[in-house]
């Protein structure tokens, strides 16, 4: 039997590249699978078996492609004994190896491939380096794209987390000031709409607390805005809200103006 032509299939499939890492459809037959997705991570901070992935302190980004690893929760876990947990991590938009659209494309096609009744995304985590002295153009764009990827309806399953607290150990007050600014200004709208804030000071322990927090939420599948756009509305990545946000940002850069988050922009449902 001949293979169905790509152009006659879902439009988002035209954005696939041969080396893309996707959600394994075979796993959809396993009803015990829970997905926790860490989007736009500037460094690694996840389980890998019993270990936490190494946090990046170098000049180059650790995470170059979407990665995932499956672990099994212990049999004495209070809420989900023996449940399989798929942890997914993506590069950040400040990635030193890939441009913003390539990172968005990788995230988008993975989420689209995971869309379905048997693929339950339990929650999403956004990581921010507290050592950064200011949230510049890339940080603003990263946050805005995250909002467009998730949509408003998924925010109650989102954790906004700060990392790299060891970089402000010599001046903890500076970290506290930045943390307060994030919570009361930059992330205020997302937190008011249901997102939850947490610190990741000790990756070995605090990352587990982030994941445990997500697992304590009432278990319902999370459908992100970009999944709806790609799978239900038959859009390509560049046509989604996140894609158009990126196009707008690049246009402003070409015109010589800084990209700034416009609070009037529709973050999507």
Phi, psi and omega in degrees: 000132181286148181286140179297131180304141183303319184293344179267357179264186182305135184304325183295338179295339177290346178269359180286147171241156187304327185267007183297139174266121184241167173294127182288116182299332179299333182288342182294341178282356181258101186289351183269005185278129176242135183249129170243120186251128176254107185262145171057047183271122178283349176209165180278137177203063183223166170295151158221097189066239179268356183252155173266136179303144184297133177280135184279127174241008182268188181276338183255147182292136177290311188274114182258336180221165173299131181233150172213153180218142180254130175234163177248126178293150184296156183292342178261014177299133189297326187250319186231067180298134177063014180282138177277137184237120177260114180261128185239134180229140179241161171294162174268165179285353172264020183300137185279350184249334185236151174283169184300318183292324179297320177296314178300318181299315180300314180298315185296313184290329176294313180297320178296320180292338181268358183287132178160165184297333185261000179253107186255108174275113184283329182184170180228146183235134176247125183254137179227132180283112182291344179287345179289127186288335178209156176266099183273200185302316180294320179295319178295315180296318180301313180295316181297320177293322176301316178298320180289325177293314184283312190080162184295321186294341181266357188294333180287359174243021183251137171247123173264116188236142174259142182233181175061038180293340178294338180286346178245018182299327180285341180217069185300332180297324178299318177296320179295322178295315179296320179299315180297320179296319178299313184290322188264347182232288190296316181260006189304314184296316180297319180293322178294331183268009171124347178292157184240138180261140175214152172267145168241087180270318178245099186307321184299325183256318188288328177297321176298322179295322177299313181294320178297323177300315179298320182288341178278347178291153177302127188283109172221148179294136176262127174249119182276160180301316184290332174295316178298316183296317184284316189268315183276321184262002174056043177264158168268168187303315183294341182269351181285170176301320178294318179298318180290327175298318179292319177301317180297318180295316180294324177298318179294324177295319179294329180277357177083021177244145180289144175279126177229142180294122178266114183298346179277347181297139179286121181274349175088159181253000000 
